XYZ file of N, CA, C and O in Angstrom:
688
model
N 15.668 -15.877 -29.820
C 16.357 -15.450 -31.019
C 15.795 -14.114 -31.496
O 16.501 -13.138 -31.527
N 14.499 -14.071 -31.855
C 13.910 -12.818 -32.332
C 13.857 -11.775 -31.219
O 14.057 -10.602 -31.463
N 13.588 -12.231 -29.988
C 13.482 -11.281 -28.877
C 14.815 -10.617 -28.584
O 14.854 -9.596 -27.940
N 15.895 -11.212 -28.976
C 17.197 -10.657 -28.634
C 17.800 -9.815 -29.748
O 18.850 -9.233 -29.562
N 17.176 -9.759 -30.900
C 17.675 -8.919 -31.972
C 17.394 -7.463 -31.617
O 16.249 -7.017 -31.600
N 18.446 -6.717 -31.346
C 18.315 -5.330 -30.890
C 17.505 -4.486 -31.866
O 16.613 -3.743 -31.466
N 17.813 -4.595 -33.136
C 17.113 -3.794 -34.143
C 15.628 -4.132 -34.187
O 14.789 -3.240 -34.327
N 15.325 -5.415 -34.101
C 13.935 -5.854 -34.136
C 13.170 -5.326 -32.921
O 12.050 -4.820 -33.044
N 13.797 -5.416 -31.749
C 13.161 -4.926 -30.521
C 12.958 -3.416 -30.602
O 11.894 -2.901 -30.246
N 13.934 -2.689 -31.095
C 13.819 -1.237 -31.233
C 12.664 -0.873 -32.174
O 11.859 0.014 -31.873
N 12.551 -1.588 -33.288
C 11.441 -1.345 -34.219
C 10.098 -1.645 -33.551
O 9.139 -0.885 -33.691
N 10.042 -2.743 -32.825
C 8.795 -3.134 -32.155
C 8.389 -2.085 -31.120
O 7.221 -1.684 -31.051
N 9.345 -1.621 -30.345
C 9.076 -0.631 -29.303
C 8.651 0.705 -29.911
O 7.793 1.398 -29.357
N 9.227 1.058 -31.039
C 8.831 2.307 -31.689
C 7.397 2.236 -32.218
O 6.698 3.234 -32.244
N 6.959 1.045 -32.630
C 5.580 0.885 -33.103
C 4.611 0.699 -31.937
O 3.516 1.239 -31.939
N 5.028 -0.098 -30.964
C 4.190 -0.369 -29.795
C 5.089 -0.423 -28.561
O 5.711 -1.456 -28.291
N 5.180 0.677 -27.816
C 6.110 0.732 -26.687
C 5.873 -0.355 -25.637
O 6.809 -0.776 -24.966
N 4.652 -0.827 -25.513
C 4.371 -1.873 -24.531
C 5.058 -3.198 -24.857
O 5.174 -4.070 -23.998
N 5.548 -3.331 -26.087
C 6.262 -4.556 -26.452
C 7.576 -4.672 -25.683
O 8.184 -5.743 -25.668
N 7.986 -3.619 -25.019
C 9.198 -3.675 -24.181
C 9.094 -4.800 -23.155
O 10.085 -5.445 -22.847
N 7.906 -5.064 -22.675
C 7.733 -6.099 -21.648
C 8.123 -7.489 -22.149
O 8.404 -8.374 -21.352
N 8.162 -7.695 -23.457
C 8.495 -9.009 -24.017
C 9.949 -9.111 -24.450
O 10.384 -10.156 -24.913
N 10.696 -8.034 -24.305
C 12.109 -8.031 -24.698
C 12.938 -8.819 -23.687
O 12.520 -9.056 -22.555
N 14.122 -9.191 -24.108
C 15.031 -9.909 -23.209
C 15.499 -8.959 -22.103
O 15.372 -7.738 -22.215
N 16.063 -9.521 -21.059
C 16.576 -8.707 -19.953
C 17.614 -7.696 -20.445
O 17.606 -6.539 -20.028
N 18.481 -8.138 -21.334
C 19.527 -7.243 -21.856
C 18.895 -6.079 -22.626
O 19.352 -4.934 -22.505
N 17.852 -6.343 -23.399
C 17.199 -5.290 -24.175
C 16.440 -4.328 -23.256
O 16.326 -3.140 -23.549
N 15.923 -4.832 -22.157
C 15.192 -3.974 -21.216
C 16.137 -3.106 -20.393
O 15.690 -2.220 -19.669
N 17.432 -3.365 -20.537
C 18.448 -2.513 -19.918
C 19.220 -1.717 -20.961
O 20.234 -1.092 -20.655
N 18.743 -1.721 -22.191
C 19.370 -0.967 -23.271
C 18.802 0.454 -23.248
O 17.602 0.661 -23.427
N 19.658 1.432 -23.003
C 19.249 2.827 -22.846
C 18.396 3.309 -24.018
O 17.328 3.895 -23.834
N 18.857 3.066 -25.235
C 18.146 3.556 -26.424
C 16.765 2.922 -26.570
O 15.787 3.606 -26.878
N 16.683 1.628 -26.336
C 15.399 0.929 -26.467
C 14.411 1.415 -25.411
O 13.263 1.750 -25.716
N 14.860 1.487 -24.178
C 13.967 1.911 -23.093
C 13.559 3.373 -23.277
O 12.380 3.714 -23.106
N 14.481 4.213 -23.657
C 14.145 5.618 -23.876
C 13.118 5.765 -25.001
O 12.180 6.568 -24.892
N 13.251 4.984 -26.055
C 12.274 5.024 -27.155
C 10.885 4.631 -26.643
O 9.884 5.259 -27.004
N 10.822 3.631 -25.785
C 9.535 3.197 -25.232
C 8.951 4.256 -24.301
O 7.770 4.605 -24.397
N 9.788 4.789 -23.418
C 9.341 5.780 -22.438
C 8.896 7.077 -23.110
O 7.947 7.721 -22.662
N 9.560 7.441 -24.192
C 9.166 8.652 -24.928
C 7.750 8.523 -25.477
O 6.999 9.491 -25.528
N 7.372 7.330 -25.895
C 6.033 7.111 -26.457
C 4.999 6.809 -25.377
O 3.840 7.178 -25.506
N 5.431 6.113 -24.344
C 4.524 5.753 -23.247
C 5.348 5.671 -21.963
O 6.018 4.664 -21.724
N 5.301 6.702 -21.121
C 6.165 6.747 -19.936
C 5.956 5.583 -18.961
O 6.884 5.188 -18.261
N 4.776 5.010 -18.956
C 4.496 3.894 -18.048
C 5.333 2.665 -18.404
O 5.507 1.764 -17.589
N 5.916 2.659 -19.586
C 6.792 1.552 -19.985
C 8.031 1.462 -19.096
O 8.723 0.441 -19.117
N 8.285 2.498 -18.323
C 9.393 2.426 -17.363
C 9.200 1.209 -16.466
O 10.163 0.590 -16.031
N 7.981 0.866 -16.247
C 7.632 -0.302 -15.428
C 8.303 -1.584 -15.941
O 8.650 -2.463 -15.164
N 8.492 -1.690 -17.260
C 9.049 -2.902 -17.854
C 10.561 -2.823 -18.072
O 11.173 -3.796 -18.518
N 11.146 -1.681 -17.766
C 12.586 -1.498 -17.961
C 13.371 -2.363 -16.984
O 12.872 -2.751 -15.915
N 14.602 -2.633 -17.342
C 15.503 -3.355 -16.448
C 15.995 -2.442 -15.342
O 15.838 -1.215 -15.398
N 16.612 -3.029 -14.352
C 17.067 -2.278 -13.172
C 18.027 -1.144 -13.542
O 17.950 -0.052 -12.990
N 18.925 -1.399 -14.479
C 19.898 -0.375 -14.868
C 19.177 0.857 -15.415
O 19.508 1.997 -15.062
N 18.195 0.650 -16.261
C 17.466 1.784 -16.842
C 16.534 2.440 -15.827
O 16.315 3.651 -15.880
N 16.023 1.675 -14.890
C 15.176 2.257 -13.841
C 15.992 3.102 -12.872
O 15.440 3.885 -12.103
N 17.312 2.932 -12.918
C 18.204 3.720 -12.069
C 18.855 4.864 -12.853
O 19.612 5.648 -12.285
N 18.539 4.982 -14.135
C 19.120 6.015 -14.984
C 18.304 7.299 -14.838
O 17.130 7.353 -15.198
N 18.931 8.345 -14.323
C 18.219 9.599 -14.052
C 17.542 10.156 -15.294
O 16.410 10.613 -15.236
N 18.241 10.147 -16.415
C 17.690 10.707 -17.649
C 16.387 9.999 -18.032
O 15.375 10.643 -18.295
N 16.408 8.695 -18.037
C 15.222 7.926 -18.422
C 14.094 8.143 -17.421
O 12.951 8.410 -17.802
N 14.395 8.037 -16.153
C 13.361 8.161 -15.122
C 12.765 9.574 -15.109
O 11.541 9.732 -15.048
N 13.601 10.594 -15.210
C 13.081 11.966 -15.213
C 12.202 12.236 -16.432
O 11.195 12.930 -16.335
N 12.561 11.663 -17.570
C 11.706 11.828 -18.757
C 10.356 11.166 -18.551
O 9.326 11.704 -18.953
N 10.358 10.004 -17.944
C 9.092 9.310 -17.675
C 8.248 10.106 -16.679
O 7.051 10.315 -16.894
N 8.872 10.577 -15.609
C 8.171 11.337 -14.572
C 7.606 12.637 -15.140
O 6.497 13.042 -14.797
N 8.356 13.283 -16.016
C 7.904 14.532 -16.611
C 6.582 14.337 -17.361
O 5.710 15.186 -17.328
N 6.447 13.207 -17.993
C 5.235 12.921 -18.757
C 4.123 12.329 -17.897
O 2.948 12.498 -18.207
N 4.512 11.611 -16.849
C 3.527 10.980 -15.974
C 4.130 10.802 -14.578
O 4.934 9.889 -14.363
N 3.750 11.659 -13.632
C 4.330 11.598 -12.280
C 4.201 10.232 -11.608
O 5.034 9.860 -10.792
N 3.201 9.462 -11.974
C 2.997 8.140 -11.387
C 4.199 7.223 -11.652
O 4.446 6.285 -10.900
N 4.976 7.535 -12.667
C 6.140 6.708 -13.014
C 7.239 6.755 -11.961
O 8.123 5.904 -11.962
N 7.165 7.720 -11.062
C 8.159 7.781 -9.981
C 8.184 6.457 -9.231
O 9.236 5.991 -8.810
N 7.028 5.825 -9.090
C 6.957 4.567 -8.351
C 7.731 3.434 -9.024
O 8.102 2.462 -8.377
N 8.004 3.551 -10.322
C 8.732 2.508 -11.041
C 10.238 2.716 -11.019
O 10.994 1.859 -11.469
N 10.684 3.848 -10.515
C 12.120 4.131 -10.446
C 12.790 3.165 -9.478
O 12.178 2.672 -8.523
N 14.057 2.905 -9.729
C 14.837 2.050 -8.840
C 14.979 2.731 -7.475
O 14.978 3.959 -7.384
N 15.119 1.941 -6.442
C 15.265 2.478 -5.081
C 16.461 3.410 -4.957
O 16.441 4.316 -4.134
N 17.488 3.199 -5.768
C 18.652 4.093 -5.693
C 18.255 5.515 -6.069
O 18.798 6.469 -5.519
N 17.312 5.652 -6.993
C 16.812 6.989 -7.354
C 15.898 7.518 -6.252
O 16.032 8.657 -5.816
N 14.964 6.689 -5.830
C 13.964 7.126 -4.852
C 14.571 7.538 -3.519
O 13.979 8.317 -2.785
N 15.750 7.006 -3.224
C 16.376 7.334 -1.942
C 17.491 8.369 -2.087
O 18.116 8.736 -1.103
N 17.735 8.838 -3.303
C 18.775 9.832 -3.554
C 18.170 11.231 -3.439
O 17.332 11.628 -4.240
N 18.598 11.965 -2.444
C 18.033 13.280 -2.156
C 18.132 14.233 -3.346
O 17.198 14.954 -3.663
N 19.264 14.231 -4.037
C 19.444 15.113 -5.193
C 18.477 14.748 -6.318
O 17.902 15.619 -6.969
N 18.309 13.452 -6.535
C 17.371 13.010 -7.568
C 15.945 13.427 -7.208
O 15.209 13.961 -8.035
N 15.577 13.195 -5.963
C 14.217 13.524 -5.518
C 13.968 15.027 -5.646
O 12.913 15.446 -6.132
N 14.934 15.837 -5.263
C 14.788 17.287 -5.386
C 14.589 17.680 -6.851
O 13.701 18.471 -7.181
N 15.375 17.107 -7.724
C 15.249 17.415 -9.158
C 13.886 16.963 -9.693
O 13.244 17.673 -10.461
N 13.448 15.797 -9.276
C 12.149 15.283 -9.729
C 11.012 16.166 -9.216
O 10.097 16.505 -9.975
N 11.067 16.566 -7.935
C 10.032 17.433 -7.359
C 9.966 18.751 -8.113
O 8.897 19.247 -8.423
N 11.138 19.332 -8.363
C 11.181 20.635 -9.022
C 10.615 20.552 -10.439
O 9.938 21.461 -10.894
N 10.877 19.449 -11.098
C 10.418 19.259 -12.470
C 8.928 18.928 -12.523
O 8.199 19.459 -13.353
N 8.492 18.051 -11.625
C 7.124 17.537 -11.657
C 6.625 17.345 -10.225
O 6.712 16.246 -9.677
N 6.103 18.399 -9.586
C 5.718 18.318 -8.181
C 4.822 17.138 -7.780
O 5.041 16.550 -6.727
N 3.839 16.739 -8.580
C 2.987 15.633 -8.125
C 3.717 14.314 -7.879
O 3.199 13.444 -7.185
N 4.935 14.159 -8.406
C 5.644 12.898 -8.162
C 5.985 12.735 -6.681
O 6.286 11.635 -6.230
N 5.869 13.810 -5.932
C 6.130 13.741 -4.493
C 5.195 12.745 -3.803
O 5.526 12.158 -2.788
N 4.042 12.530 -4.394
C 3.080 11.567 -3.844
C 3.654 10.156 -3.796
O 3.225 9.330 -2.995
N 4.606 9.866 -4.655
C 5.185 8.526 -4.748
C 6.557 8.443 -4.094
O 7.183 7.390 -4.111
N 7.002 9.547 -3.527
C 8.310 9.579 -2.869
C 8.185 9.074 -1.433
O 7.091 9.008 -0.870
N 9.305 8.740 -0.856
C 9.319 8.324 0.540
C 8.791 9.471 1.391
O 9.122 10.639 1.167
N 7.955 9.157 2.367
C 7.330 10.208 3.175
C 8.357 11.079 3.892
O 8.096 12.246 4.153
N 9.518 10.542 4.159
C 10.561 11.323 4.834
C 10.932 12.551 4.000
O 11.209 13.617 4.548
N 10.908 12.423 2.675
C 11.246 13.557 1.816
C 10.176 14.641 1.875
O 10.474 15.818 1.790
N 8.927 14.244 2.021
C 7.851 15.240 2.078
C 7.907 16.039 3.379
O 7.348 17.114 3.469
N 8.587 15.492 4.365
C 8.730 16.170 5.646
C 10.108 16.770 5.857
O 10.392 17.323 6.919
N 10.964 16.679 4.869
C 12.324 17.208 4.953
C 12.255 18.707 4.656
O 12.120 19.113 3.501
N 12.324 19.526 5.712
C 12.122 20.968 5.520
C 13.169 21.591 4.607
O 12.855 22.456 3.789
N 14.404 21.145 4.687
C 15.443 21.698 3.813
C 15.160 21.348 2.349
O 15.229 22.204 1.464
N 14.804 20.105 2.106
C 14.493 19.693 0.736
C 13.256 20.411 0.224
O 13.236 20.896 -0.913
N 12.235 20.535 1.045
C 11.010 21.201 0.615
C 11.261 22.689 0.366
O 10.686 23.271 -0.544
N 12.144 23.298 1.155
C 12.479 24.710 0.931
C 13.124 24.871 -0.451
O 12.765 25.765 -1.212
N 14.044 23.968 -0.772
C 14.684 24.011 -2.089
C 13.675 23.710 -3.194
O 13.689 24.347 -4.247
N 12.808 22.752 -2.944
C 11.825 22.352 -3.960
C 10.859 23.499 -4.273
O 10.582 23.764 -5.438
N 10.355 24.199 -3.250
C 9.407 25.291 -3.522
C 10.102 26.480 -4.190
O 9.451 27.242 -4.893
N 11.405 26.617 -3.985
C 12.121 27.676 -4.697
C 12.188 27.370 -6.188
O 12.103 28.260 -7.013
N 12.313 26.093 -6.524
C 12.331 25.687 -7.933
C 10.924 25.666 -8.521
O 10.717 26.055 -9.658
N 9.983 25.183 -7.714
C 8.602 25.095 -8.178
C 7.691 25.234 -6.957
O 7.528 24.284 -6.192
N 7.086 26.402 -6.764
C 6.291 26.652 -5.555
C 5.129 25.681 -5.363
O 4.680 25.449 -4.244
N 4.670 25.058 -6.422
C 3.543 24.125 -6.308
C 3.894 22.855 -5.543
O 3.015 22.076 -5.183
N 5.167 22.637 -5.273
C 5.572 21.498 -4.450
C 4.932 21.586 -3.064
O 4.742 20.575 -2.399
N 4.589 22.807 -2.642
C 3.979 22.999 -1.323
C 2.711 22.167 -1.170
O 2.426 21.647 -0.092
N 1.976 22.022 -2.229
C 0.716 21.268 -2.182
C 0.923 19.844 -1.671
O 0.048 19.278 -1.023
N 2.081 19.266 -1.949
C 2.318 17.864 -1.636
C 3.232 17.653 -0.431
O 3.589 16.535 -0.114
N 3.599 18.743 0.229
C 4.489 18.666 1.388
C 3.735 18.119 2.605
O 2.504 18.112 2.650
N 4.490 17.709 3.608
C 3.881 17.234 4.855
C 3.189 18.404 5.551
O 3.452 19.577 5.245
N 2.314 18.093 6.491
C 1.623 19.149 7.245
C 2.617 20.062 7.954
O 2.424 21.273 8.001
N 3.677 19.471 8.493
C 4.685 20.276 9.197
C 5.346 21.271 8.244
O 5.537 22.442 8.601
N 5.668 20.841 7.049
C 6.300 21.746 6.074
C 5.313 22.789 5.567
O 5.701 23.926 5.295
N 4.046 22.438 5.475
C 3.044 23.405 5.015
C 2.732 24.436 6.097
O 2.060 25.427 5.842
N 3.236 24.180 7.300
C 3.082 25.140 8.392
C 4.399 25.833 8.731
O 4.469 26.604 9.683
N 5.421 25.565 7.965
C 6.736 26.184 8.172
C 6.741 27.544 7.469
O 6.585 27.633 6.251
N 6.909 28.621 8.251
C 6.850 29.988 7.700
C 7.802 30.207 6.530
O 7.439 30.804 5.532
N 9.037 29.741 6.667
C 10.031 29.973 5.617
C 9.639 29.276 4.314
O 9.768 29.861 3.235
N 9.190 28.052 4.423
C 8.798 27.292 3.230
C 7.589 27.939 2.571
O 7.580 28.188 1.361
N 6.575 28.245 3.365
C 5.350 28.835 2.823
C 5.631 30.221 2.242
O 5.164 30.551 1.147
N 6.411 31.005 2.953
C 6.712 32.349 2.466
C 7.427 32.282 1.116
O 7.111 33.052 0.195
N 8.391 31.363 0.981
C 9.116 31.209 -0.290
C 8.160 30.813 -1.414
O 8.239 31.342 -2.528
N 7.232 29.917 -1.120
C 6.264 29.477 -2.138
C 5.338 30.621 -2.536
O 5.111 30.870 -3.721
N 4.818 31.337 -1.549
C 3.859 32.421 -1.796
C 4.518 33.595 -2.515
O 3.882 34.251 -3.346
N 5.788 33.851 -2.230
C 6.503 34.923 -2.930
C 6.571 34.634 -4.434
O 6.450 35.541 -5.238
N 6.773 33.382 -4.789
C 6.864 33.000 -6.201
C 5.503 32.821 -6.853
O 5.321 33.152 -8.019
N 4.570 32.256 -6.096
C 3.233 31.994 -6.632
C 2.222 32.234 -5.511
O 1.988 31.353 -4.687
N 1.635 33.426 -5.467
C 0.718 33.769 -4.381
C -0.428 32.771 -4.186
O -0.876 32.554 -3.062
N -0.866 32.123 -5.255
C -1.987 31.179 -5.122
C -1.627 29.957 -4.284
O -2.508 29.217 -3.857
N -0.340 29.752 -4.024
C 0.082 28.626 -3.185
C -0.337 28.810 -1.730
O -0.238 27.876 -0.930
N -0.831 30.004 -1.399
C -1.323 30.233 -0.046
C -2.402 29.214 0.306
O -2.517 28.791 1.447
N -3.154 28.788 -0.677
C -4.228 27.813 -0.416
C -3.710 26.475 0.080
O -4.445 25.707 0.677
N -2.421 26.175 -0.144
C -1.844 24.906 0.305
C -1.201 25.016 1.686
O -0.798 24.014 2.267
N -1.101 26.230 2.199
C -0.428 26.468 3.483
C -1.271 25.954 4.643
O -2.502 25.883 4.555
N -0.592 25.632 5.729
C -1.283 25.248 6.952
C -1.986 26.466 7.536
O -1.686 27.615 7.182
N -2.923 26.233 8.437
C -3.709 27.328 9.025
C -2.835 28.414 9.637
O -3.106 29.600 9.467
N -1.789 28.010 10.344
C -0.955 29.013 11.019
C -0.309 29.959 10.001
O -0.174 31.154 10.270
N 0.060 29.453 8.849
C 0.672 30.314 7.830
C -0.380 31.108 7.055
O -0.125 32.249 6.672
N -1.532 30.529 6.840
C -2.589 31.287 6.146
C -3.051 32.457 7.004
O -3.468 33.486 6.496
N -2.968 32.284 8.318
C -3.380 33.336 9.246
C -2.233 34.270 9.632
O -2.424 35.184 10.424
N -1.062 34.031 9.088
C 0.102 34.874 9.357
C -0.033 36.152 8.521
O -0.120 36.099 7.295
N -0.058 37.293 9.185
C -0.298 38.571 8.517
C 0.702 38.840 7.389
O 0.316 39.220 6.278
N 1.981 38.638 7.655
C 3.015 38.927 6.659
C 2.856 38.040 5.412
O 2.940 38.523 4.276
N 2.611 36.759 5.620
C 2.457 35.831 4.494
C 1.183 36.156 3.711
O 1.197 36.210 2.476
N 0.096 36.396 4.428
C -1.180 36.713 3.766
C -1.063 38.002 2.952
O -1.529 38.063 1.809
N -0.434 39.035 3.521
C -0.259 40.289 2.788
C 0.609 40.101 1.538
O 0.318 40.661 0.481
N 1.636 39.305 1.670
C 2.505 39.028 0.532
C 1.717 38.355 -0.592
O 1.861 38.714 -1.766
N 0.869 37.417 -0.227
C 0.055 36.718 -1.229
C -0.934 37.669 -1.892
O -1.054 37.699 -3.117
N -1.625 38.467 -1.099
C -2.648 39.371 -1.631
C -2.008 40.472 -2.486
O -2.576 40.874 -3.502
N -0.802 40.930 -2.097
C -0.096 41.911 -2.929
C 0.239 41.322 -4.300
O 0.156 41.993 -5.317
N 0.604 40.058 -4.302
C 0.963 39.393 -5.555
C -0.250 39.047 -6.406
O -0.181 39.063 -7.629
N -1.350 38.729 -5.731
C -2.586 38.359 -6.440
C -3.758 38.658 -5.507
O -4.013 37.894 -4.574
N -4.465 39.747 -5.745
C -5.573 40.133 -4.867
C -6.629 39.038 -4.660
O -7.283 39.007 -3.631
N -6.738 38.116 -5.590
C -7.726 37.042 -5.437
C -7.372 36.089 -4.304
O -8.223 35.305 -3.865
N -6.149 36.174 -3.789
C -5.713 35.271 -2.720
C -6.348 35.598 -1.373
O -6.189 34.818 -0.431
N -7.050 36.711 -1.268
C -7.707 37.043 -0.001
C -8.651 35.919 0.417
O -8.914 35.704 1.594
N -9.171 35.165 -0.553
C -10.125 34.099 -0.255
C -9.532 32.926 0.524
O -10.247 32.155 1.128
N -8.202 32.820 0.518
C -7.571 31.695 1.226
C -7.294 32.060 2.660
O -7.004 31.302 3.488
């Protein structure tokens, strides 16, 4: 009875977001209630219902505040290439919780480093040794040279590009 009163649950979540775990299934799939909890404590995504765990807006807000929340997203999000690209671009460390196939997807990683060059840090070894991916990252953020594979760090063109952008990059 009390657990199902929407207003009561919303008030409880606004005071203590972890109270979401005690809400009814219907309340844990209520966009407004879950968003209120996630805004205060992103890890509350863990207690959300399946519908809310599959909602891009809610999941991206949680990931933005805490990349570890990517692991609580519904599989439909985790396996959606567009969602993963958007999440990587917004919050690169969430790549640690993505399917390994995405970290090795050279096309996705190329797009991700164009949005946020720091995604290179979390890419697969093969992608960190891909000239095009590394060059795109280093052009935007020369310090990303430190995340490149040996073959790219030793590539004259890439190294010069990094050092031109930031002379301190000679150390990498």
